CSV table of C-alpha atoms in Angstrom, one decimal:
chain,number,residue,atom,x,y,z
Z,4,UNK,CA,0.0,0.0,0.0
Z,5,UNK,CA,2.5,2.5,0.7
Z,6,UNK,CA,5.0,1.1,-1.6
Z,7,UNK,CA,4.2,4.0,-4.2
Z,8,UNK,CA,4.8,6.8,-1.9
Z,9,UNK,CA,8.8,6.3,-1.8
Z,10,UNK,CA,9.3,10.3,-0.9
Z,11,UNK,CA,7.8,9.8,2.5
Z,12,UNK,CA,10.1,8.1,4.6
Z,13,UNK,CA,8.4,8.8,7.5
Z,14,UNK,CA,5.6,6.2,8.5
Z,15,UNK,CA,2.9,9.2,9.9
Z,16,UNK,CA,3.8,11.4,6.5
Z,17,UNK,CA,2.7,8.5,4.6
Z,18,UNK,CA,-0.5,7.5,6.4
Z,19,UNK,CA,-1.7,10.9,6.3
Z,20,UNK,CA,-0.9,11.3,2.2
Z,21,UNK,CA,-2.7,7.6,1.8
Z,22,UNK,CA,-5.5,9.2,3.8
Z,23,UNK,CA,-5.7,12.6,1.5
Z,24,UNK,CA,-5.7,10.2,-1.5
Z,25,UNK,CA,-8.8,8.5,0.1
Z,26,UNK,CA,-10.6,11.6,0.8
Z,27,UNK,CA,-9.4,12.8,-2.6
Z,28,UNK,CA,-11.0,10.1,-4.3
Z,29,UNK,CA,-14.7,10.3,-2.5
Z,30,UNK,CA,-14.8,14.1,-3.2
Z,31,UNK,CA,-15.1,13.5,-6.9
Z,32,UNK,CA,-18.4,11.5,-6.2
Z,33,UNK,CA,-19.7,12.7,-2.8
Z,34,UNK,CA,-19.6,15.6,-0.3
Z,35,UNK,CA,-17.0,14.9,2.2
Z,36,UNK,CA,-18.3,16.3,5.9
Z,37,UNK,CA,-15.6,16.9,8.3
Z,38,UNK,CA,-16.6,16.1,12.1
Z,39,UNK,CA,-14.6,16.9,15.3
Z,40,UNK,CA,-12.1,19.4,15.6
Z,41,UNK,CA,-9.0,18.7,14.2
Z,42,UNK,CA,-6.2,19.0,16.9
Z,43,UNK,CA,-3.0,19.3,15.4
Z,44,UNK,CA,-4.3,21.0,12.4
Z,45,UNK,CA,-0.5,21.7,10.7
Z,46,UNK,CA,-0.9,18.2,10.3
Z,47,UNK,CA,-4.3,18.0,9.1
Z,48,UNK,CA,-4.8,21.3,7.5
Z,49,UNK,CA,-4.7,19.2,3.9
Z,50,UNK,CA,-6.9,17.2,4.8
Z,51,UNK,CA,-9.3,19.4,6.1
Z,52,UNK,CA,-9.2,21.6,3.4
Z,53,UNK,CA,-11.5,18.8,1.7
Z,54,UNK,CA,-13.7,18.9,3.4
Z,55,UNK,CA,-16.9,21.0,2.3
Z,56,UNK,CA,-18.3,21.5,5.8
Z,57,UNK,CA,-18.0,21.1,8.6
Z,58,UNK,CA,-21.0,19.5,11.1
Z,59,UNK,CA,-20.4,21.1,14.7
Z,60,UNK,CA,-22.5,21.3,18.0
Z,61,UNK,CA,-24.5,25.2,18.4
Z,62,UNK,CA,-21.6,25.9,21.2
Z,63,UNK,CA,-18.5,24.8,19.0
Z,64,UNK,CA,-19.1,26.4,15.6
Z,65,UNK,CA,-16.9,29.3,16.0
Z,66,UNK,CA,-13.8,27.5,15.9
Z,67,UNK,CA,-14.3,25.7,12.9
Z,68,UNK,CA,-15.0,28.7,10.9
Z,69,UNK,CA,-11.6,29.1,10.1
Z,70,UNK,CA,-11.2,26.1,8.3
Z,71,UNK,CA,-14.4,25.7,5.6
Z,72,UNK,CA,-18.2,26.5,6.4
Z,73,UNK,CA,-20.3,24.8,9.0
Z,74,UNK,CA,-23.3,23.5,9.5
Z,75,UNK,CA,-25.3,21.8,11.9
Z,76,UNK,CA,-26.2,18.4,12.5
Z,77,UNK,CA,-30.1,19.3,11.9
Z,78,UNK,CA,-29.1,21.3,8.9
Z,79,UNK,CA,-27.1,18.3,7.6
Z,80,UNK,CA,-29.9,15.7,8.1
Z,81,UNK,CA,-32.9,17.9,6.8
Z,82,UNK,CA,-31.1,19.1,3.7
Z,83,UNK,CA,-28.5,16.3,2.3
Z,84,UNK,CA,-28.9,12.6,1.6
Z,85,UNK,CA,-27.2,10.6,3.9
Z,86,UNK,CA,-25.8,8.1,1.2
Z,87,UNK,CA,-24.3,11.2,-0.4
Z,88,UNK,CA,-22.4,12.0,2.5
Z,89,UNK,CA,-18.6,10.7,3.1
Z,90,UNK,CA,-17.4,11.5,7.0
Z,91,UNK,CA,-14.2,12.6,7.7
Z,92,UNK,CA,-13.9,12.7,12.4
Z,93,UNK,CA,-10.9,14.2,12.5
Z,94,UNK,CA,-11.8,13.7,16.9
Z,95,UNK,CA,-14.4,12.9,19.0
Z,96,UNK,CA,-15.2,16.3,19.9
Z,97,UNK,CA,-18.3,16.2,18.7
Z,98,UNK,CA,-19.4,12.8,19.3
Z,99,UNK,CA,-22.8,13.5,19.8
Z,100,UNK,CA,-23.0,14.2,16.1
Z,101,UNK,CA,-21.4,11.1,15.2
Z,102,UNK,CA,-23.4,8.8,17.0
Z,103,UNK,CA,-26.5,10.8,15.6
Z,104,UNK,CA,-26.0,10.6,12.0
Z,105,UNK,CA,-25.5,7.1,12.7
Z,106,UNK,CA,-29.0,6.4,14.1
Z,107,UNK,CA,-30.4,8.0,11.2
Z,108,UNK,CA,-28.6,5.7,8.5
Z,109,UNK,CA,-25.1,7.2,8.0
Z,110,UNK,CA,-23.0,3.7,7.6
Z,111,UNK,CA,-20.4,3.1,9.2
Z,112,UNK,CA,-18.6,2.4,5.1
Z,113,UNK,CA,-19.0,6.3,5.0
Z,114,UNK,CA,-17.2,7.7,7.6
Z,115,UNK,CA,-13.2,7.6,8.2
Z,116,UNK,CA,-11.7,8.2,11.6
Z,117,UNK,CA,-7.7,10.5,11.3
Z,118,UNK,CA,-7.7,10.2,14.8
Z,119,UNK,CA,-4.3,11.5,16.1
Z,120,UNK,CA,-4.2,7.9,18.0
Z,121,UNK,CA,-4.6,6.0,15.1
Z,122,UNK,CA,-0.7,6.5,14.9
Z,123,UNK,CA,0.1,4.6,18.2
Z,124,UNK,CA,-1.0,1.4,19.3
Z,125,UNK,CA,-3.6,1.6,21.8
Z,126,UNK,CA,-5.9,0.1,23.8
Z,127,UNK,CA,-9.7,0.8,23.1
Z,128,UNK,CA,-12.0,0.6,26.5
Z,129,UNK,CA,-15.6,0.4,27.5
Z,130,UNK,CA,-17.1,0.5,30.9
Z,131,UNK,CA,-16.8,-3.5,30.6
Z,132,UNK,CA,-13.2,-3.5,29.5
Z,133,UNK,CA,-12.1,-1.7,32.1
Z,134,UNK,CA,-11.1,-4.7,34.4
Z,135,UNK,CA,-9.7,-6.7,32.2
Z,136,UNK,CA,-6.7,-3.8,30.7
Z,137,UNK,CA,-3.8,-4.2,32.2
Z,138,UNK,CA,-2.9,-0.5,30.8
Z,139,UNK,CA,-5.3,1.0,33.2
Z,140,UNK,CA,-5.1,0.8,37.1
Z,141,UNK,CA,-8.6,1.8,38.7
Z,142,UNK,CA,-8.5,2.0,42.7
Z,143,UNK,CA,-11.9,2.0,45.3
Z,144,UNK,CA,-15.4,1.5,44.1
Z,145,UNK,CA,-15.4,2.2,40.3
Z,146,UNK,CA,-18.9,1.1,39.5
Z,147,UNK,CA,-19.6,4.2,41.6
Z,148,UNK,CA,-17.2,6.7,41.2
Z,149,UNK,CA,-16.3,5.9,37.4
Z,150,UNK,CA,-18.9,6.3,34.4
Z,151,UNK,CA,-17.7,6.1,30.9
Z,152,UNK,CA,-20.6,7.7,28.5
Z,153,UNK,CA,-19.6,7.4,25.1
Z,154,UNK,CA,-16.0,6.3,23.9
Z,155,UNK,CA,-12.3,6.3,26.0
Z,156,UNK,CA,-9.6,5.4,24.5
Z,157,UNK,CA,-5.5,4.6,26.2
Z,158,UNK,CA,-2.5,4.8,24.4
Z,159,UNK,CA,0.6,3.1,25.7
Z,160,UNK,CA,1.3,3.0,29.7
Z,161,UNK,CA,-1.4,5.1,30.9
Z,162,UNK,CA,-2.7,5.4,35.0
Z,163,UNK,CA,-6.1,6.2,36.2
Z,164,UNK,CA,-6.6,6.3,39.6
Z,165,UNK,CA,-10.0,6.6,41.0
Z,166,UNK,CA,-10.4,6.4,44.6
Z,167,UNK,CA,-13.5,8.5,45.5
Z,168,UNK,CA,-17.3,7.4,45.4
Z,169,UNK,CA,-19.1,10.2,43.1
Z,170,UNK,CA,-19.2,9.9,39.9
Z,171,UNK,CA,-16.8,11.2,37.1
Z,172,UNK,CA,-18.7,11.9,33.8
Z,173,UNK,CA,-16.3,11.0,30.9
Z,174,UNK,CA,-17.6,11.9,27.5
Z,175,UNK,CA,-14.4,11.2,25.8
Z,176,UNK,CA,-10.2,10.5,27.0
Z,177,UNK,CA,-7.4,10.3,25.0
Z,178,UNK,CA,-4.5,9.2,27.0
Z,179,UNK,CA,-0.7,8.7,25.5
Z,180,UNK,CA,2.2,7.8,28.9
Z,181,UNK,CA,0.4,10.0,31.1
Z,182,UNK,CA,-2.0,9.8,34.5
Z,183,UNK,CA,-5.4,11.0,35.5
Z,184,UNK,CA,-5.9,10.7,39.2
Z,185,UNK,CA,-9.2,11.3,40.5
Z,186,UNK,CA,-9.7,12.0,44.2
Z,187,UNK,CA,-12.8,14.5,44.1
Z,188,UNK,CA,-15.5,14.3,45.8
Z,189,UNK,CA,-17.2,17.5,43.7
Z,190,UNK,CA,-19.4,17.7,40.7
Z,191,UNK,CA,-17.2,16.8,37.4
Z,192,UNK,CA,-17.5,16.4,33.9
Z,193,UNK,CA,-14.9,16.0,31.4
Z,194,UNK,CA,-16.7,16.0,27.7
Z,195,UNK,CA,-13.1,15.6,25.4
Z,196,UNK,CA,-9.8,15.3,26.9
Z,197,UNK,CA,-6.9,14.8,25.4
Z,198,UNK,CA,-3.7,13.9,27.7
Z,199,UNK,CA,-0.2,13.7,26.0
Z,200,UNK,CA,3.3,11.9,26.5
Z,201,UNK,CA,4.4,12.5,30.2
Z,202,UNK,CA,1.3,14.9,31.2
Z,203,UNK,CA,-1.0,14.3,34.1
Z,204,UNK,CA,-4.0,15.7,35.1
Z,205,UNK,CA,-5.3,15.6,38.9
Z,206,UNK,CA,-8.6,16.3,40.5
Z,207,UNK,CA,-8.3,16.9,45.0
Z,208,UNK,CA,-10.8,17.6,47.4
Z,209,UNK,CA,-13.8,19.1,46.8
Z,210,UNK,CA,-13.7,20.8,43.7
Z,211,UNK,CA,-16.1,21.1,41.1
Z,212,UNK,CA,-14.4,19.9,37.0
Z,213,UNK,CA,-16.2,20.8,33.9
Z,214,UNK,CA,-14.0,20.2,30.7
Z,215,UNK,CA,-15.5,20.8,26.9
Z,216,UNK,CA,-12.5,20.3,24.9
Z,217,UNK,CA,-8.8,20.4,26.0
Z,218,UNK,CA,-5.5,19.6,25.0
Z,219,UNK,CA,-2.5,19.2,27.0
Z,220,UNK,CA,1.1,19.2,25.4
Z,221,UNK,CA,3.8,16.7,26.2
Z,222,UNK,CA,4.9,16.8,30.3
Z,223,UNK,CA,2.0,19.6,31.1
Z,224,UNK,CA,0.7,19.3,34.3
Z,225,UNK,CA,-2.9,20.2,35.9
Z,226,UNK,CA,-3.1,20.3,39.6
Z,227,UNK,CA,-7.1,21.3,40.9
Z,228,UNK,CA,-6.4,20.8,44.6
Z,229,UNK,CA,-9.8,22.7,45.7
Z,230,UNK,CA,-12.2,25.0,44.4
Z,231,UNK,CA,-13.4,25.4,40.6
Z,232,UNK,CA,-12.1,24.9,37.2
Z,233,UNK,CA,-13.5,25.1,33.9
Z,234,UNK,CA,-12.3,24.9,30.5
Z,235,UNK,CA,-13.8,25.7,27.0
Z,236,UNK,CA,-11.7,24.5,23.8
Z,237,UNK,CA,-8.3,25.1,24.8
Z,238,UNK,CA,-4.9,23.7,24.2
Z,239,UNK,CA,-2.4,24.1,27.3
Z,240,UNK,CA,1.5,23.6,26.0
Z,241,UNK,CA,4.2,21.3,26.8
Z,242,UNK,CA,6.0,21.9,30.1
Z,243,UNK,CA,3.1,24.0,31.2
Z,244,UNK,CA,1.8,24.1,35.5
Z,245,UNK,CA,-1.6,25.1,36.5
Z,246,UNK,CA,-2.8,24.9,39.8
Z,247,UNK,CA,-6.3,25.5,40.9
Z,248,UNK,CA,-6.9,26.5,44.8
Z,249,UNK,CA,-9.9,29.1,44.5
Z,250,UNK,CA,-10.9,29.1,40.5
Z,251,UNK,CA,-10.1,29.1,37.1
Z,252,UNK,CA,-12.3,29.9,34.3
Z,253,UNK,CA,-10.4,29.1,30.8
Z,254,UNK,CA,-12.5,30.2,27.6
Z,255,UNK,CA,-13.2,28.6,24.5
Z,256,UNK,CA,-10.6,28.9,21.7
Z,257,UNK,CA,-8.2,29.8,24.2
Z,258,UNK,CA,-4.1,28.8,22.8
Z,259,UNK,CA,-1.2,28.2,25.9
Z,260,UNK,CA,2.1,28.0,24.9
Z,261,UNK,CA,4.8,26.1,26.0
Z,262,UNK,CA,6.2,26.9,29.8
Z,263,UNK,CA,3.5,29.0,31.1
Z,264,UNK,CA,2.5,29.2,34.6
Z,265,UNK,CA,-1.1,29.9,36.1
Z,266,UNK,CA,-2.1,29.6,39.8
Z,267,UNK,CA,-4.3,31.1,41.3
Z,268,UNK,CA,-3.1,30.8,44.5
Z,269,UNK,CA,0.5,30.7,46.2
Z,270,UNK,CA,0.8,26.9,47.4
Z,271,UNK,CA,2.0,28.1,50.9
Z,272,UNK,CA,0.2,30.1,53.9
Z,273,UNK,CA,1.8,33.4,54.2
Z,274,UNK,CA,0.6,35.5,57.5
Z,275,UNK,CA,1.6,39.1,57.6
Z,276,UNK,CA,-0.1,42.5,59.2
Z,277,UNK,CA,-3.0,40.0,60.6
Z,278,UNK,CA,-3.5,39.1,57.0
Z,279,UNK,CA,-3.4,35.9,54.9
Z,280,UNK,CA,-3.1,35.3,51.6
Z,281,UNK,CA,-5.8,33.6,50.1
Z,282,UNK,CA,-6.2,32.2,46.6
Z,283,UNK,CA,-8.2,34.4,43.9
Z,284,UNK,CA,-10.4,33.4,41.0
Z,285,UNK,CA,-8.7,33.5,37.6
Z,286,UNK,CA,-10.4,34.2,34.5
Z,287,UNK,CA,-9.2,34.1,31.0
Z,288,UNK,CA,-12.0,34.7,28.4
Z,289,UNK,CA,-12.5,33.5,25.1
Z,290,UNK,CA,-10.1,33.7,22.4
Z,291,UNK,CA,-6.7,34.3,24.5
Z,292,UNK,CA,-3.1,33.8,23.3
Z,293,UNK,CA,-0.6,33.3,26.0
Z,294,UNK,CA,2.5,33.3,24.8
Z,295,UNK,CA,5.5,31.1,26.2
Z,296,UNK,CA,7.6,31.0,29.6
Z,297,UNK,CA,4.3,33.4,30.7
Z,298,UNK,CA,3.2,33.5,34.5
Z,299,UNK,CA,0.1,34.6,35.1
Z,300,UNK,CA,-1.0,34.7,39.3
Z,301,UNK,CA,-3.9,35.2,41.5
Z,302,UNK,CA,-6.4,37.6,41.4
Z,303,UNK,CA,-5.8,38.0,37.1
Z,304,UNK,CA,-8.7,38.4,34.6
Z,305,UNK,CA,-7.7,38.5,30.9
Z,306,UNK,CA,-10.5,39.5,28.4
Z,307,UNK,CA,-11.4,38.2,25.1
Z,308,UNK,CA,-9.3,38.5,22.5
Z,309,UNK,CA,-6.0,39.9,24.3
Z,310,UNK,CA,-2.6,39.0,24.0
Z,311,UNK,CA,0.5,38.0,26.3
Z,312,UNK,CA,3.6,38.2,25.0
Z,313,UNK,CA,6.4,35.8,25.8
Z,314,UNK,CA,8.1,36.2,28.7
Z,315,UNK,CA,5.4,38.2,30.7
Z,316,UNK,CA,4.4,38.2,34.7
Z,317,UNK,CA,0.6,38.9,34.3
Z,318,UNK,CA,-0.6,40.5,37.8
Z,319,UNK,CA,-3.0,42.6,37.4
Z,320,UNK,CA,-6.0,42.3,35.2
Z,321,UNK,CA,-5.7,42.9,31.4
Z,322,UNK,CA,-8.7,44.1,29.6
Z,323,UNK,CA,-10.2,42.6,26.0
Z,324,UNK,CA,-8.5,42.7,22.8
Z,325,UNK,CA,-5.1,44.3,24.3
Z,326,UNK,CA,-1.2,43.3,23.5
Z,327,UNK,CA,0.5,43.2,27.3
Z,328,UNK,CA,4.5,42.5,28.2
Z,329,UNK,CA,6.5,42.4,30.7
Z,330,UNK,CA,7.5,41.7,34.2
Z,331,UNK,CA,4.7,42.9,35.4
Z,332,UNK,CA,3.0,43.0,32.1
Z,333,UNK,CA,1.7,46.3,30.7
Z,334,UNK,CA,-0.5,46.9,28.0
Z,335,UNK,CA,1.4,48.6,25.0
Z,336,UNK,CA,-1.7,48.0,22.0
Z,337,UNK,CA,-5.0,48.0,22.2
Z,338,UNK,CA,-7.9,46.7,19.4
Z,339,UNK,CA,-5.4,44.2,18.6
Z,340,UNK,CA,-6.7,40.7,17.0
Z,341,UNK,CA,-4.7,37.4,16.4
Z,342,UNK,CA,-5.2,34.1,13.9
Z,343,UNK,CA,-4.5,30.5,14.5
Z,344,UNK,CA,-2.3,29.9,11.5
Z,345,UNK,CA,-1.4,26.2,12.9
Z,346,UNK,CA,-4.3,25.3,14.8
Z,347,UNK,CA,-3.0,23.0,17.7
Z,348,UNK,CA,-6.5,22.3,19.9
């Protein structure tokens, strides 16, 4: 099969040219529907170019716009003929959608999964599965404390532990070397989560986990020892530390670079002037670029659309669509707007 492709040497190059050829072929005959948003889009961006449309949930059709047209999955039912349709699910980030075109007739002939995974060799698990994987290590009552809705899948030496009663709502994980612990005893929901080589995510205490769609680079770690944390679509960056003690409110659409810092607390008690210093709420609204090696600490809200430059100590609050640097950052534009040229979330 990949015999006539002798100027990619590298195994990943070629599976994705085999898979443009594919897609390639089915556009000259149907109209190729792209589903799920297409994380690592430098890779993809071929490949998604395709694509005519794409179908998207009400909440997530803003960051698809960038690539081709969208539509939604009502739209899509009501106006085209299913046999006339070829799927591309570039992620399960819209599973619903996927599951629904398949009640309705969509088969499964016409639909191709580019999963990211797809590259590795993984294990696929179901809420049956679970105790028989010796990838996965599940402590304390799981039937309880662990619900699997729709699809999980584990790449390579993954660990969940789970050793609380509530349950964890899990919509959809993609796990590659790295840990999920799970210690809450608060209200969470992950929808997509994708957890990269060396990364772990962790959930203390009684805090309260609502995830729609994130990312996490290579050795990023996410630390929500108490309080609230929510995240929209966002992609956090290799190497990156967040640590939740009040809250933290990420946006949708929302890019972290490599080596940034956010807490919104200080980790230790410090007692001065009959004062303490207690964690404050951090909020970073939609559309945010934080650049890399940034710090941004307690008490910060960044509105929509700004900018952090590289480099920068965010302490105070930054308004929207602003350009800020430094150490402590200051704002030097204003009515600035930015572009995802490589799309990595």
């Amino acid at each position: 099969m990949y015999e006539k492709l002798p100027l990619y040497e590298d195994y990943e190059k070629k599976i994705i040219y085999y898979l443009y050829e594919i897609i390639k072929e089915k556009n000259n005959g149907k109209i190729i529907i792209g589903c799920g948003f297409p994380f690592f889009f430098d890779k993809y961006q071929k490949l998604a170019e395709l694509c005519q449309y794409f179908v998207t949930s009400k909440h997530s059709s803003f960051y698809y716009q960038s690539i081709c047209n969208t539509i939604s999955i009502d739209s899509l039912i009501d106006e085209f003929d299913l046999r006339n349709i070829f799927l591309v699910v570039f992620s399960y980030t819209d599973y619903f959608c996927l599951k629904r075109l398949g009640s309705v007739g969509l088969h499964e002939e016409s639909v191709l999964f580019l999963e990211v995974d797809d590259f590795y060799t993984e294990v696929v698990v179901d809420y049956e599965q679970i105790y028989n994987s010796k990838e996965i290590k599940i402590f304390g009552n799981t039937k309880e404390c662990f619900r699997f809705r729709n699809a999980c899948k584990f790449a390579g030496e993954n660990q969940i532990k789970v050793v609380a009663k509530n349950a964890l709502e899990v919509g959809y994980l993609a796990m590659r070397n790295s840990t999920m612990i799970y210690k809450s005893k608060g209200n969470n929901c992950i929808n997509n989560l994708y957890i990269h080589g060396g990364s772990y995510i962790e959930f203390y205490e009684n805090t309260e986990v609502l995830i729609d769609n994130m990312c996490l680079g290579d050795y990023a770690r996410v630390s929500i020892y108490n309080g609230k944390f929510k995240a929209g679509h966002a992609y956090i960056g290799a190497n990156a530390t967040i640590q939740v003690y009040n809250q933290l409110t990420i946006g949708n659409n929302c890019l972290i670079s490599w080596n940034v810092n956010i807490l919104d607390g200080d980790g230790h008690n410090l007692m001065y002037e009959n004062k303490k210093n207690y964690a404050k709420a951090i909020i970073i609204e939609d559309n945010v670029w934080i650049g890399n090696n940034v710090t941004v600490l307690k008490g910060v809200h960044i509105g929509a659309g700004s900018i952090i430059g590289a480099g920068s100590v965010v302490t105070s609050s930054i308004p929207n669509r602003c350009l800020a640097v430094g150490n402590p950052a200051r704002i030097i534009k204003t009515d600035v707007s930015w572009e995802n040229i490589y799309i990595n979330f």
